[in-house]
Structure formats: structure tokens, C-alpha cells
Short mmCIF file of C-alpha atoms in Angstrom, two decimals:
data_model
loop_
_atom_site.label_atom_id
_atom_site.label_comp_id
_atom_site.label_asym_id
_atom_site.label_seq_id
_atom_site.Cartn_x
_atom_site.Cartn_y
_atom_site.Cartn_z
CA UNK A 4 1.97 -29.83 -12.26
CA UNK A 5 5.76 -29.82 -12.47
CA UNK A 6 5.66 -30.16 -16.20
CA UNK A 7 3.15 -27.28 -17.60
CA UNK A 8 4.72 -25.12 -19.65
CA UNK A 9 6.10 -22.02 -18.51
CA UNK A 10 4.72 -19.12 -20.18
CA UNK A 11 4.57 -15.64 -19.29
CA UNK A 12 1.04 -13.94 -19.40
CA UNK A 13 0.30 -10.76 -19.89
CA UNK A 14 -2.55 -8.11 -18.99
CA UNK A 15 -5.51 -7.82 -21.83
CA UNK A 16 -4.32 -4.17 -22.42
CA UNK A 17 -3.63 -1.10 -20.54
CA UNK A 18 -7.47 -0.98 -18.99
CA UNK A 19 -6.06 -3.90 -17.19
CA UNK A 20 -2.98 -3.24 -16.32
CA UNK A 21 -3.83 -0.08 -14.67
CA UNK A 22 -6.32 -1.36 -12.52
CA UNK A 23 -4.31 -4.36 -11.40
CA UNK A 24 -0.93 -1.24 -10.65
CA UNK A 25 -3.68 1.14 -9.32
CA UNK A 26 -5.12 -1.65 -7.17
CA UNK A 27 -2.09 -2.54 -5.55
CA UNK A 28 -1.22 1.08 -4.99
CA UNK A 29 -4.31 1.34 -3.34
CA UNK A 30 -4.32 -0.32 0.04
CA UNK A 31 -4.84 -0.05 3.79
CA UNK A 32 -1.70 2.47 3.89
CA UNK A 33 -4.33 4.43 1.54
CA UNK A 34 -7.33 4.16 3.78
CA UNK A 35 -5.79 4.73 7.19
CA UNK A 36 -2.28 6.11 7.26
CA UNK A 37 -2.79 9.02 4.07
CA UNK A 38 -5.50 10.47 6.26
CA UNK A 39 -3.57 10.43 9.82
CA UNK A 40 -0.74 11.84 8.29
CA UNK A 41 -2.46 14.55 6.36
CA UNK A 42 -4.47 14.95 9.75
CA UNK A 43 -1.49 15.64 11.70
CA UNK A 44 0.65 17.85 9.13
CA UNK A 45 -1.09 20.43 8.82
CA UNK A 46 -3.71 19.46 6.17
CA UNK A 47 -3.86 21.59 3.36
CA UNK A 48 -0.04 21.63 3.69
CA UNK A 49 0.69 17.84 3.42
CA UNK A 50 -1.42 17.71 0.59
CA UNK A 51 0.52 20.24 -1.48
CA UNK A 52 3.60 18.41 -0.52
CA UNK A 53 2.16 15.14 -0.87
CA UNK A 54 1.46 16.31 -4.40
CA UNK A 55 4.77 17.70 -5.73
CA UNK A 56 6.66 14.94 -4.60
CA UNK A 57 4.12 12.37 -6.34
CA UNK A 58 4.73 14.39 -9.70
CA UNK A 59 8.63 14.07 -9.23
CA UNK A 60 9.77 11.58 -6.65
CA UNK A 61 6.62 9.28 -6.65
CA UNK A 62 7.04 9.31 -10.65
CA UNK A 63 10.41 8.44 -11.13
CA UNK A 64 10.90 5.06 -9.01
CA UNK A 65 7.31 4.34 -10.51
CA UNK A 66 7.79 4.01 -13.80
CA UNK A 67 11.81 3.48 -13.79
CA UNK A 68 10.66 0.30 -11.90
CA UNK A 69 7.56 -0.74 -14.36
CA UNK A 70 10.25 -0.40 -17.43
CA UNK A 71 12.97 -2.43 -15.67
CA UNK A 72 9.72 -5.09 -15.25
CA UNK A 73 8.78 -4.72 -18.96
CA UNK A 74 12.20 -4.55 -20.57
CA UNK A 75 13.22 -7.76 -19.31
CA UNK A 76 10.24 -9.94 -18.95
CA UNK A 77 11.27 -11.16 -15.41
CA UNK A 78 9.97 -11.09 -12.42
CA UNK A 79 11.67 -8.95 -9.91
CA UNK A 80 13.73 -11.81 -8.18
CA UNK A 81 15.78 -11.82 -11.69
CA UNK A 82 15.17 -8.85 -13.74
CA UNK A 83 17.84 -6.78 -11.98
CA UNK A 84 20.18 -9.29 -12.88
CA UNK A 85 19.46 -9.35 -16.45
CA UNK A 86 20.02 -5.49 -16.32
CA UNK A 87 23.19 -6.26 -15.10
CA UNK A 88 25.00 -9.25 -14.24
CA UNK A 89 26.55 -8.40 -11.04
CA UNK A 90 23.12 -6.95 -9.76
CA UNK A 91 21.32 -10.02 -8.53
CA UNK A 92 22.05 -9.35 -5.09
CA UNK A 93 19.45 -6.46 -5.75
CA UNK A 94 16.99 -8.90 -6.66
CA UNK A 95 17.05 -10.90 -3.68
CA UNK A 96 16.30 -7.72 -1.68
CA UNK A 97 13.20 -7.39 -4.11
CA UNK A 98 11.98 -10.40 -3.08
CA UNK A 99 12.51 -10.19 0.47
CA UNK A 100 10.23 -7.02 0.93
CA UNK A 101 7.51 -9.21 -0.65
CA UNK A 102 8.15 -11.61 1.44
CA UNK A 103 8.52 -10.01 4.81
CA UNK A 104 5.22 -7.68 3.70
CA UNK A 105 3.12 -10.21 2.94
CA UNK A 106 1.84 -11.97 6.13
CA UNK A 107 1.40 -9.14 8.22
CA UNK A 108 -0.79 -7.74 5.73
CA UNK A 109 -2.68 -10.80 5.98
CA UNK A 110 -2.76 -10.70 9.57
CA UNK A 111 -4.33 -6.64 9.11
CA UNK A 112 -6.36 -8.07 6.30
CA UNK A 113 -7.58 -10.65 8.70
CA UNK A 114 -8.15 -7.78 11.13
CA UNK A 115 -10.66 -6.32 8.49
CA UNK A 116 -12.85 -9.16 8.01
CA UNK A 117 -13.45 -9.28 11.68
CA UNK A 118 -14.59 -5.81 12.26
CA UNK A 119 -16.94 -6.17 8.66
CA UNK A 120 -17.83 -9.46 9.80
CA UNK A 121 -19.17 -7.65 13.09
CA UNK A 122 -21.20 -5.34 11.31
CA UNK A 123 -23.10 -7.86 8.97
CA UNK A 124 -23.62 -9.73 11.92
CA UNK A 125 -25.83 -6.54 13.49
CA UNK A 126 -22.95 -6.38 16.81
CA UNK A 127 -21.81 -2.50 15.77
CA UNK A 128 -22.23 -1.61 19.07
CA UNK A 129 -19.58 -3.98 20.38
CA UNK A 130 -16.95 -2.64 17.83
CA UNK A 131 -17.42 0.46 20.25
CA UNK A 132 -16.95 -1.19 23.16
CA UNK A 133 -13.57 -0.75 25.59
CA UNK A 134 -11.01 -3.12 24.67
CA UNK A 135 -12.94 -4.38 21.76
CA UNK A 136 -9.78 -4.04 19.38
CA UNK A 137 -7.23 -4.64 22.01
CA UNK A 138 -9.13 -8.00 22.73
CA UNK A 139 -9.51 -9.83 19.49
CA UNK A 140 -5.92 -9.18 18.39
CA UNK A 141 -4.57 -11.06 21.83
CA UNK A 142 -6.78 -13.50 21.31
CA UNK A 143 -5.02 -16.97 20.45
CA UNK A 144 -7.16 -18.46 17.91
CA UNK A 145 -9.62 -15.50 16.19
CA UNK A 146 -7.31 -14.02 14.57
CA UNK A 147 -5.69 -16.78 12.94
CA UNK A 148 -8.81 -17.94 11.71
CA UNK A 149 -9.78 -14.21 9.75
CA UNK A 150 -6.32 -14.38 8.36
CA UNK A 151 -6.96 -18.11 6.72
CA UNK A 152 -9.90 -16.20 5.56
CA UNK A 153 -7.86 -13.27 3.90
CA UNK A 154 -4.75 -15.29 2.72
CA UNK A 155 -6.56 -17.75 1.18
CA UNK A 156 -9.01 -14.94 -1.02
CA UNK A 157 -5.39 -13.97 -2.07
CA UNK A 158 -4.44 -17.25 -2.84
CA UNK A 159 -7.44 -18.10 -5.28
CA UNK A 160 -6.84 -14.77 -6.88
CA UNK A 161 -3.15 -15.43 -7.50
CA UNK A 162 -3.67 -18.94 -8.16
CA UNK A 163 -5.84 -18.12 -11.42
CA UNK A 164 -3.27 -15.93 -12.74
CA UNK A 165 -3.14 -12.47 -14.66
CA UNK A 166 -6.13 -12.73 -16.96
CA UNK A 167 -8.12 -14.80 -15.08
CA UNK A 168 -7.12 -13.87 -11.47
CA UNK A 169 -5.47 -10.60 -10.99
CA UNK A 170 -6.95 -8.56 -13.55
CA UNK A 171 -10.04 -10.10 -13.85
CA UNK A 172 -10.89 -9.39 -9.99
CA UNK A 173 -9.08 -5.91 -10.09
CA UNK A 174 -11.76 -4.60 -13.00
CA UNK A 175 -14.71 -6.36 -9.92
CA UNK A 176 -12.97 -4.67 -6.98
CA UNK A 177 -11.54 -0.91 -8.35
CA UNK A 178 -14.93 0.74 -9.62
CA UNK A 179 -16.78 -0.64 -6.48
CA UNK A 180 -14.07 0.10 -4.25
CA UNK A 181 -14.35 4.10 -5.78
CA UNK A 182 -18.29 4.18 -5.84
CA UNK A 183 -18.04 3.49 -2.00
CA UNK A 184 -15.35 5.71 -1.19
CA UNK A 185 -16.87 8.61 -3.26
CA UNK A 186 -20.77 7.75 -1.07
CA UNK A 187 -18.62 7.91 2.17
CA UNK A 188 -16.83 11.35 1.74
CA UNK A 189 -19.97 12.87 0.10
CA UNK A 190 -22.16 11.74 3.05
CA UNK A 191 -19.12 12.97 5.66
CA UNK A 192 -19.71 16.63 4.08
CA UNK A 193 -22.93 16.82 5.48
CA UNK A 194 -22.42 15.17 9.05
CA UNK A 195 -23.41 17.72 12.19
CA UNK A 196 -22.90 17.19 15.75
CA UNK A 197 -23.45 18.76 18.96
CA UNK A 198 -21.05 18.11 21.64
CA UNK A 199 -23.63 17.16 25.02
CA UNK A 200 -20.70 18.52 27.05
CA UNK A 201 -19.42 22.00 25.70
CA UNK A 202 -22.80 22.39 23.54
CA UNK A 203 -20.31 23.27 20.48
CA UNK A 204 -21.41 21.95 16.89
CA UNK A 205 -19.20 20.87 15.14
CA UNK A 206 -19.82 20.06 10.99
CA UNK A 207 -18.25 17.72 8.05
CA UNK A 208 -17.74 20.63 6.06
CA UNK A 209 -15.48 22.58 9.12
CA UNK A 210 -13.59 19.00 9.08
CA UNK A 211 -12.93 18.99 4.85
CA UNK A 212 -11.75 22.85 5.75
CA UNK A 213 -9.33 21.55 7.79
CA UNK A 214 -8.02 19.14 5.65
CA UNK A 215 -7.67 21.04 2.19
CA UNK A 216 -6.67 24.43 4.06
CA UNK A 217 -3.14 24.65 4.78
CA UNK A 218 -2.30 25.28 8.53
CA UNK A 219 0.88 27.64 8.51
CA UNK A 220 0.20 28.14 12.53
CA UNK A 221 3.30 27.67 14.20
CA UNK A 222 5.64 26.39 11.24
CA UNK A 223 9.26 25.69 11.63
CA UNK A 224 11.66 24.66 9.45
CA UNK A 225 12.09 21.41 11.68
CA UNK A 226 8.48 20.67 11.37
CA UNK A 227 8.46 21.21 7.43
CA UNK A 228 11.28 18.98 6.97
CA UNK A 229 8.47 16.45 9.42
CA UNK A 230 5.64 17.31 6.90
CA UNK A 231 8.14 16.14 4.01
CA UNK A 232 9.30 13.07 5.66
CA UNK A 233 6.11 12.02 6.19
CA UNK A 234 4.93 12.63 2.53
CA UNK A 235 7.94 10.82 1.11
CA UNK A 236 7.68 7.86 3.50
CA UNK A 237 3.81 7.64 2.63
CA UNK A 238 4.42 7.98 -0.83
CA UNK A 239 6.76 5.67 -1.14
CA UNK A 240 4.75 3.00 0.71
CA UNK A 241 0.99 3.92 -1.06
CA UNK A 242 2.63 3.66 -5.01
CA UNK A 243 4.00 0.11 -4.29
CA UNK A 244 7.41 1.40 -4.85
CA UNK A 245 10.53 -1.31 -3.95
CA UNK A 246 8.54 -3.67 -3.17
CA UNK A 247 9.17 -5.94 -6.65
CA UNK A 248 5.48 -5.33 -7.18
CA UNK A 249 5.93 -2.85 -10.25
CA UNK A 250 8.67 -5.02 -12.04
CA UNK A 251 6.08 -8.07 -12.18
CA UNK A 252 3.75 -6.25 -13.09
CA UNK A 253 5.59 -4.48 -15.63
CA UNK A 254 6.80 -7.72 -16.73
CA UNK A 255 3.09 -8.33 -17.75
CA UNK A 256 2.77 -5.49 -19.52
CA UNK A 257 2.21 -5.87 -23.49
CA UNK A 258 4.90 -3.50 -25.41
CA UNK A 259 2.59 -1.76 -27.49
CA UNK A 260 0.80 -0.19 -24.64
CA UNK A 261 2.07 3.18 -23.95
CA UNK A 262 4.21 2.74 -20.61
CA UNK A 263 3.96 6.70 -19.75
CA UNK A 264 0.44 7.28 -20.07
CA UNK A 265 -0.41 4.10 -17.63
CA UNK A 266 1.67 5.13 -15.16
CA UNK A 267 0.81 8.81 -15.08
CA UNK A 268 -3.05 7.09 -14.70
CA UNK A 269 -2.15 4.50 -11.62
CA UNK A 270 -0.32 8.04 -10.17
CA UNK A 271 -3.97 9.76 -10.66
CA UNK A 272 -5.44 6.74 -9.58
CA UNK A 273 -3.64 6.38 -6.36
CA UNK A 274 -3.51 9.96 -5.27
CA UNK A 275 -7.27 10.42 -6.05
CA UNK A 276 -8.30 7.82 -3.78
CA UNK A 277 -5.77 8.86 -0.95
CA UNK A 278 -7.31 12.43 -1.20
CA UNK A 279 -10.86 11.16 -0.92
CA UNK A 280 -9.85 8.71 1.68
CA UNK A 281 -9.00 11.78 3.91
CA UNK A 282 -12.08 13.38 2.35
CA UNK A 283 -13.81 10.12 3.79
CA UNK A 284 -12.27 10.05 6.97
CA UNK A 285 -11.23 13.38 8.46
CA UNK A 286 -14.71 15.80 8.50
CA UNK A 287 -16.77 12.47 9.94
CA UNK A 288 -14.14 12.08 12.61
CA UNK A 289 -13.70 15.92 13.24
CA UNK A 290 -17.17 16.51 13.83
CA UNK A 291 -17.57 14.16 16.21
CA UNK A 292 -14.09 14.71 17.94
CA UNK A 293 -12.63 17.91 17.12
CA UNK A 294 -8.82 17.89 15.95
CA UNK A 295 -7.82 16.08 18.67
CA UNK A 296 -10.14 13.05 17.68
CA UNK A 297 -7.73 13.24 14.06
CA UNK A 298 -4.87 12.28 16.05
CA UNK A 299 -5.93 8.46 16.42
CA UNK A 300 -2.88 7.20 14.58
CA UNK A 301 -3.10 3.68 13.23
CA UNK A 302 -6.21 2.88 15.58
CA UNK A 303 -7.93 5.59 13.81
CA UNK A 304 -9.67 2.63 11.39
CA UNK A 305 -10.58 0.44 13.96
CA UNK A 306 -10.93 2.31 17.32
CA UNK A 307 -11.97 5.63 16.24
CA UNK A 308 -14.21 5.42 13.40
CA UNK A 309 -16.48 2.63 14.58
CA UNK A 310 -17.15 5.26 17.47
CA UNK A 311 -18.17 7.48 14.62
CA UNK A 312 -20.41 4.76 12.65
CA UNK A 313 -22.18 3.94 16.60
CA UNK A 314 -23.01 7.89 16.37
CA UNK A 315 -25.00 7.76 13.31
CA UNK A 316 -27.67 5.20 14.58
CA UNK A 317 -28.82 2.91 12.24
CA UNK A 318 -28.06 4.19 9.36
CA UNK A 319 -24.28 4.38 10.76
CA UNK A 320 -23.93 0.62 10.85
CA UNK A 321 -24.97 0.46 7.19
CA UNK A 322 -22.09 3.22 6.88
CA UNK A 323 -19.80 1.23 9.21
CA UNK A 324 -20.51 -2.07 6.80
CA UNK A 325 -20.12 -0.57 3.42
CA UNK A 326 -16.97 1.13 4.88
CA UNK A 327 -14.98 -1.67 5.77
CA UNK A 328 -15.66 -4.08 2.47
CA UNK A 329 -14.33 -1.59 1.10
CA UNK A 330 -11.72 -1.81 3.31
CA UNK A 331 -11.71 -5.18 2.10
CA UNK A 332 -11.63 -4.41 -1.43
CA UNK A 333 -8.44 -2.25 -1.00
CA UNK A 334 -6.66 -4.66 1.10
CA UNK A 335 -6.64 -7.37 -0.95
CA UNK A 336 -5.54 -6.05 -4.61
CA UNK A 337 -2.60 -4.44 -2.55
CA UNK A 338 -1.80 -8.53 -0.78
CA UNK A 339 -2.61 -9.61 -4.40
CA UNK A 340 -0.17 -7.81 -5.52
CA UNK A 341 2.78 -8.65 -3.05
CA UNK A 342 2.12 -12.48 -3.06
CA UNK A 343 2.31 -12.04 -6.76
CA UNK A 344 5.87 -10.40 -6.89
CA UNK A 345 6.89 -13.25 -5.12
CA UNK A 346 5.55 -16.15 -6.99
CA UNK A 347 6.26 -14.70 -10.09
CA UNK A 348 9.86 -14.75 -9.16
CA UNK A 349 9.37 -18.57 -7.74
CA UNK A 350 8.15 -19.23 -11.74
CA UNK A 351 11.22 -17.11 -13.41
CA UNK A 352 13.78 -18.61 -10.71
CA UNK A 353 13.12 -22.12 -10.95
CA UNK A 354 11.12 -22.60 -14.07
CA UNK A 355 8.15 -23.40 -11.45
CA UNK A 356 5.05 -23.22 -12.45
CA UNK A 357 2.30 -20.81 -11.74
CA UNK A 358 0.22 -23.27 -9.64
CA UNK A 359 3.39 -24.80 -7.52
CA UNK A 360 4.84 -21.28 -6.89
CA UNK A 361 1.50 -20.00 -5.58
CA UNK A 362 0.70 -23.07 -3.34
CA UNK A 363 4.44 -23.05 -2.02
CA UNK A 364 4.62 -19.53 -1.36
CA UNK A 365 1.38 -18.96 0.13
CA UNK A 366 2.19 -22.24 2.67
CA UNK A 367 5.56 -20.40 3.78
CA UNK A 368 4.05 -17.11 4.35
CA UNK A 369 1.10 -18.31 6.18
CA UNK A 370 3.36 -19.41 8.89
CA UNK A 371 4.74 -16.34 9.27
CA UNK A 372 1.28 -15.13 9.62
CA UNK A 373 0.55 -17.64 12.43
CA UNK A 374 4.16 -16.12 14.37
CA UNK A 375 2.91 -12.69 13.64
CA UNK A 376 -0.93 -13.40 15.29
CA UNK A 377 1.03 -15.15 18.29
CA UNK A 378 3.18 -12.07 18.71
CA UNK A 379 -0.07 -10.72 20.51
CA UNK A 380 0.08 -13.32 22.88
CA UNK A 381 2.11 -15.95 23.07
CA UNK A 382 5.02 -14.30 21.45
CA UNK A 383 4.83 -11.27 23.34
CA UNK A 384 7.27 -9.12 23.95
CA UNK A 385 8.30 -5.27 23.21
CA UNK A 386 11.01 -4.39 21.60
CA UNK A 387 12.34 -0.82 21.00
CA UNK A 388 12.92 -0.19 17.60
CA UNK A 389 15.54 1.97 16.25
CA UNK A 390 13.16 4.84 15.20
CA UNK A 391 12.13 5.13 19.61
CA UNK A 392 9.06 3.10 18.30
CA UNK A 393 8.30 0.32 20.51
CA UNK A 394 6.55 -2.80 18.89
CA UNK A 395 6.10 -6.74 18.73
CA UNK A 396 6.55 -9.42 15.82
CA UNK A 397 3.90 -7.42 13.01
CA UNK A 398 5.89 -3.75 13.97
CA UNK A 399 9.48 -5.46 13.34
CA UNK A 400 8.71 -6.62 9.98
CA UNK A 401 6.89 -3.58 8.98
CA UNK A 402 9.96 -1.52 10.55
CA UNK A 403 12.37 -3.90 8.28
CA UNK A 404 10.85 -3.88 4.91
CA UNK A 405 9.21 0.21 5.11
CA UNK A 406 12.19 2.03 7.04
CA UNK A 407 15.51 -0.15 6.04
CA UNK A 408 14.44 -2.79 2.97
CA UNK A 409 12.43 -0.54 0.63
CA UNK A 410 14.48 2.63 0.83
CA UNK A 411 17.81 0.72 0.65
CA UNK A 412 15.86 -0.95 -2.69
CA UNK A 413 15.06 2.34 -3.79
CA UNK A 414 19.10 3.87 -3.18
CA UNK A 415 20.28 0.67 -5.45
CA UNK A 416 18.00 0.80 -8.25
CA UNK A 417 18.63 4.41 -8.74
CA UNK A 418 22.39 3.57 -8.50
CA UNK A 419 21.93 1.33 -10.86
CA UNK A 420 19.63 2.94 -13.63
CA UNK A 421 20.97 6.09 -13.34
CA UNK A 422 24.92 5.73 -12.91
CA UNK A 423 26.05 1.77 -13.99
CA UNK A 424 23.65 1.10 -16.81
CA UNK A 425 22.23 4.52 -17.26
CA UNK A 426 19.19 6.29 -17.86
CA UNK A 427 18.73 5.46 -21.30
CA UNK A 428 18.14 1.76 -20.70
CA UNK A 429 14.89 2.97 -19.62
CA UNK A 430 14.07 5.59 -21.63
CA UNK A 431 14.25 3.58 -24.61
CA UNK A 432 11.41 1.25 -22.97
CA UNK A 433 9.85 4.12 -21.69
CA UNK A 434 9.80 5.71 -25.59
CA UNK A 435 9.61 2.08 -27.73
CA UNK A 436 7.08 3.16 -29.73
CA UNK A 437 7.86 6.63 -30.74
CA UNK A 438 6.07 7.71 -27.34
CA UNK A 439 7.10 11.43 -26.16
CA UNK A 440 8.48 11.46 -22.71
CA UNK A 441 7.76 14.97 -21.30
CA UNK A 442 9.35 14.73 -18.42
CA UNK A 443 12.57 13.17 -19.48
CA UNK A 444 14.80 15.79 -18.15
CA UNK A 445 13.25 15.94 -14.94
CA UNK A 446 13.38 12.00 -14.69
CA UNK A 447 16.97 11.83 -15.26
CA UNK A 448 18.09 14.36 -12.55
CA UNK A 449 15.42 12.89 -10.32
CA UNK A 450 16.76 9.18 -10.53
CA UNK A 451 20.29 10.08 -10.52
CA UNK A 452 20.40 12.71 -8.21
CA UNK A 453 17.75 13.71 -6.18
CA UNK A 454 15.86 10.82 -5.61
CA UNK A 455 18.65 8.59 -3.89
CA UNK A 456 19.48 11.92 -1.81
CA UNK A 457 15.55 11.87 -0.66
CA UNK A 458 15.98 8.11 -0.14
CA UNK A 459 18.92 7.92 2.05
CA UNK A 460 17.38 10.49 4.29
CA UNK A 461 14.51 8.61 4.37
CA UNK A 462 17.09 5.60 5.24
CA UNK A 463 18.72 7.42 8.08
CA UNK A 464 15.19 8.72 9.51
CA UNK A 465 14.32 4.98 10.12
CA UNK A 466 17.58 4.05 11.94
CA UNK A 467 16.63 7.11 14.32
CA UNK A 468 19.85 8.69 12.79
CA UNK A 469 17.69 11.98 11.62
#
């Protein structure tokens, strides 16, 4: 095993590679924290924010990142390095966000195949019940079991490879994963309910109003600067960004495709499913709960909308089903994606190769899995974080990697790109073969200005200092 040689495979062509970037862009934070947010800002107005940034902000760390990936042919662990030789240290960071990400989102992965494991087994109605949720995640042994479930689907997947594994899968998983979400926000247009109580009827169509409509009632400044917080910090999570991700991936990418043009279609990609997410999400649950219903939070995907599904009869558990294998689908080209980042780096580290990497990383993760199901029971304690949220083992190492890791990542690479080995280190990958770069000037002001500016607030937001 030891003694394969090590060779560095790439993606067939750009078809590929987008799907594999899109698919890890598109995750859980996707399905269940785009529509919240949008839910909660406003609407209409998060979405136009949401957008701008993705066309600036979003844009620059995304491809800046892929370039670094492709330029050097390393994983993320030592690309930085090979940028510059006294950035390694930025490296190890890279990895660490992997590695810190990736069993929780096994354990939440886990989480899914329980709830769609519920619905193929005909039980809907007890996905509605009190304490449903609440129960299975304290219990001591089910949810270890659905994350061996999840963690080892990632494993096969990563196990096989690029060709083989991650892109062949990602071509499988993308189109089905979009047939399903467009089916669910078309059919969510057309949902009608009467409240028994007030007698009030509420529609799909009121609910997609008050999503694309922007809600200008009661604007501050302070609550702007909210709605732009929470597009940056979404954004920053739902494009993959400083999480190593796009620099291994990169690193697969062959150098006659046209680096630009695949990252402006993962941004199109990503954003379009986000949008229809909400589209998915927000008229079914507004109908049947008015606004306040929209303001579920993270237990919006498996509190609230099973509620929803149990409302639709028969033909809702079909919905419910269909809903959360797609779920499915989403969740695991995004943990695809992180345990690859870190095995990749495993193979460019220590010459490793792909099969010892995989079955060594996936081993030390999966305990960390195991500590993070526990910290629902046996584990468990509550800790206030430095943001005033309060949360056990799963909410400190989501708090770690997405409010201090990630954005500190994100401040470093910019540093480094765009003031110690400058901007044209990328923009020659970026242009290699005769490729125009439209938004060149923008990208240079972006990565060495305004982007590590947007980044350290979002830095100082999650040490509760804004």
C-alpha cells in the first residue's frame, strides 16, 4: 500500500471539476441556514446583499484560492508554503479547518439519514412528535450508528479518488440533487392553508413574496450592518472558502481549462441553489406558520419542516422523503469535499498514498465524531461561547473553525497574495492561456484591500468584539 506510486490525478475536464467545486459549495449550510437567514433579514433585502457580495467578496477568495491550488499542484497543507517559504504555518491552519469541520458534519450528516430513514420507513408522523429531535440526538448509541453510516459513504467516495470517486459521484448526485430541489419549490408555490384558529389563509405564493420582496420596515443602520454580517458569514461558509477545500481541488484542476469561467459557474451554481433552497423552504413554511414559523433557526430542517410534510397528508411524506435525500445528496459532496482537503494533504505531506491517507484520516476523525455524539449526553455540558452563544462539543468546533479559523485563513491568504507575493502570482494562473480576466481590477482592490477589512470584522463579530 505504502509503495504505490504517488501521482496526482486530475478532474476529466471542467464538466467535472465544477460539479465536484459546486458540490462541495452546496451543503447543509445551503439547505438550512441560506433560508433562515434570508428569512430573518428582511428577504428581498438579504438577497440583494447576498448577491453583491458573492460577485465581489465571494469571488475573490474563490478563485484566488482555486489558483493558489492549481499553480502549485499541492494540496492545501503545502501549497502555501510553496507560494512562499515562510508561509507554512498558513497551511497548517488549512488543514485544521478540515479537520475540525469534518466530524461534526458527519455527526449532522448522520442526523439526516435518521430523519430520511424515518420517512422510508412510513413513521412521518413521529418526526412530528414532541421531543422527537431533542430525543435521538441524546441518545447514546443512535446517533453514532447514522454517523458510521454517513462517514463511511464519504469514505468509499474519497477512497476511489478524483475520477473514480469524487467526480464520478458528483456528476450522480448534482443533477438529481437540482431536479428535487427545483419539484420542491415549484410544488411550495402552490401550497394553501387555512389556519383552524384565526380562519386566515395563508398561500406559498404570499411566502415567495416575502422572500424576494425587500422588507425596508423598520431599517437601521445597525440592522443593515446585521443583514451584511450575516451575508458575508453565510457566504463565506456556503462557497467552501478557507477551508483548504478549493486549493485541492484546484490542485486537480487540468491547466488548459479556463480557471475564470469555472469558477464564475460553481458561483452560479451555488447561489442558484441557495436561492431555490429558500424558494423551497420559506412559502411551505410561511403558509403553514406565518413569519413567525420562518424564525425556526437551525431546527428549521428538522423540527419545523417535518411539521410541514405531516400537513400535507400522504402525499407530504413522499415530499418529506424526497426532501431529505436530497438533503443527503448535498451533505455528502460538501463532507466529500472536506475529508478530501485533508487527505490530499496526508498524500503531498508524507508521500502517503491515496488509500493510507483516506483510511488514516477517516479513523482519526471518526473519533472525534464519537466525542461530538457523546457531547449530547455523556459529555454534556454548556459552555458560553464568546459570540453570547451557548453550546456543547458540535457548537465549539463549529464556533472554532466558522467564527475564528476560516476568517483568520481568509485575513492571511489575502495578506499573502495581495501584499508579500502579490497579485500577479495569481493572475498569471488565472490568465495562462491568454484568458481575459474582466474583473481584474476589481479583484486586486478586493483581495488587498477590502476583503481582509470585511474579514477581520467578520473576525471580531465572532469574538463578540462587534
Amino acid at each position: 500500500m505504502e509503495n504505490e506510486v504517488k501521482q496526482r490525478n486530475s478532474f476529466t475536464g471542467s464538466l467535472g471539476f465544477v460539479l465536484a467545486a459546486a458540490g462541495s459549495a452546496v451543503g447543509l449550510g445551503n439547505i438550512w441556514r441560506f433560508p433562515y437567514l434570508a428569512a430573518k433579514d428582511g428577504g428581498g433585502l438579504f438577497l440583494v446583499v447576498y448577491l453583491i457580495l458573492a460577485l465581489t467578496f465571494g469571488f475573490t477568495l474563490l478563485i484566488t484560492e482555486i489558483a493558489i491550488g492549481r499553480k502549485t499542484q499541492e494540496s492545501p497543507l503545502t501549497a502555501y508554503k510553496k507560494i512562499n517559504s515562510r508561509w507554512g504555518f498558513l497551511g497548517i491552519f488549512s488543514f485544521v479547518v478540515p479537520f475540525i469541520i469534518y466530524p461534526y458534519y458527519c455527526v449532522i450528516g448522520g442526523w439526516v439519514i435518521k430523519y430520511m430513514a424515518t420517512y422510508l420507513a412510513f413513521q412521518s408522523q413521529a418526526a412530528v412528535a414532541d421531543g422527537f429531535f431533542t430525543g435521538f440526538i441524546t441518545a447514546q448509541w443512535q446517533p453514532i450508528f447514522f454517523t458510521v453510516i454517513f462517514a463511511l459513504l464519504c469514505f468509499v467516495i474519497v477512497y476511489k479518488g478524483v475520477e473514480q470517486g469524487i467526480e464520478k459521484y458528483s456528476k450522480i448526485l448534482m443533477p438529481i440533487l437540482v431536479v428535487i430541489v427545483i419539484f420542491i419549490a415549484i410544488y411550495a408555490l402552490f401550497i394553501k392553508f387555512t389556519d383552524p384558529v384565526t380562519g386566515v389563509t395563508r398561500t406559498g405564493l404570499q411566502g415567495a413574496a416575502v422572500y424576494f420582496v425587500p422588507d425596508f420596515k423598520g431599517l437601521t443602520v445597525k440592522k443593515f450592518l446585521t443583514v451584511c454580517l450575516d451575508a458575508m458569514g453565510q457566504l463565506f461558509y456556503s462557497l467552501s472558502i478557507a477551508m483548504g477545500i478549493m486549493v485541492a481541488y484546484g490542485s486537480y484542476m487540468k491547466k488548459d481549462v479556463n480557471l475564470g469561467k469555472s469558477v464564475n459557474q460553481i458561483e452560479i451554481f451555488d447561489t442558484g441553489i441557495a436561492m431555490l433552497a429558500g424558494l423551497m423552504i420559506i412559502p411551505a413554511v410561511f403558509a403553514f406558520s406565518g413569519k413567525e414559523g420562518m424564525s425556526a433557526g437551525p431546527g428549521l430542517m428538522f423540527i419545523t419542516l417535518p411539521k410541514v410534510f405531516a400537513s400535507l397528508g400522504k402525499f407530504g411524506e413522499f415530499l418529506g422523503l424526497i426532501f431529505f435525500v436530497m438533503v443527503l445528496f448535498a451533505a455528502l459532496t460538501s463532507a466529500v469535499s472536506i475529508l478530501e482537503a485533508i487527505t490530499s494533504s496526508m498524500m503531498d505531506k508524507f508521500n502517503w498514498s491515496r488509500k493510507k491517507s483516506t483510511l488514516i484520516m477517516a479513523a482519526s476523525t471518526f473519533v472525534v465524531s464519537i466525542i461530538v455524539c457523546l457531547g449530547y449526553n455523556v459529555f454534556y455540558f454548556d459552555l458560553t461561547l464568546p459570540n453570547g452563544a451557548v453550546g456543547q462539543v458540535l457548537d465549539i468546533l463549529d464556533y472554532a473553525s466558522n467564527n475564528i479559523l476560516m476568517p483568520l485563513v481568509g485575513i492571511l491568504t489575502c495578506i499573502l497574495i495581495g501584499w508579500v507575493a502579490k497579485p500577479k502570482t495569481t493572475i498569471d494562473e488565472i490568465t495562462l492561456n491568454g484568458e481575459k480576466f474582466a474583473r481584474k481590477g476589481l479583484y486586486v482592490v478586493m483581495l488587498k484591500f477590502v476583503a481582509p477589512i470585511l474579514l477581520v470584522v467578520i473576525l471580531l463579530t465572532g469574538f463578540g468584539i462587534i
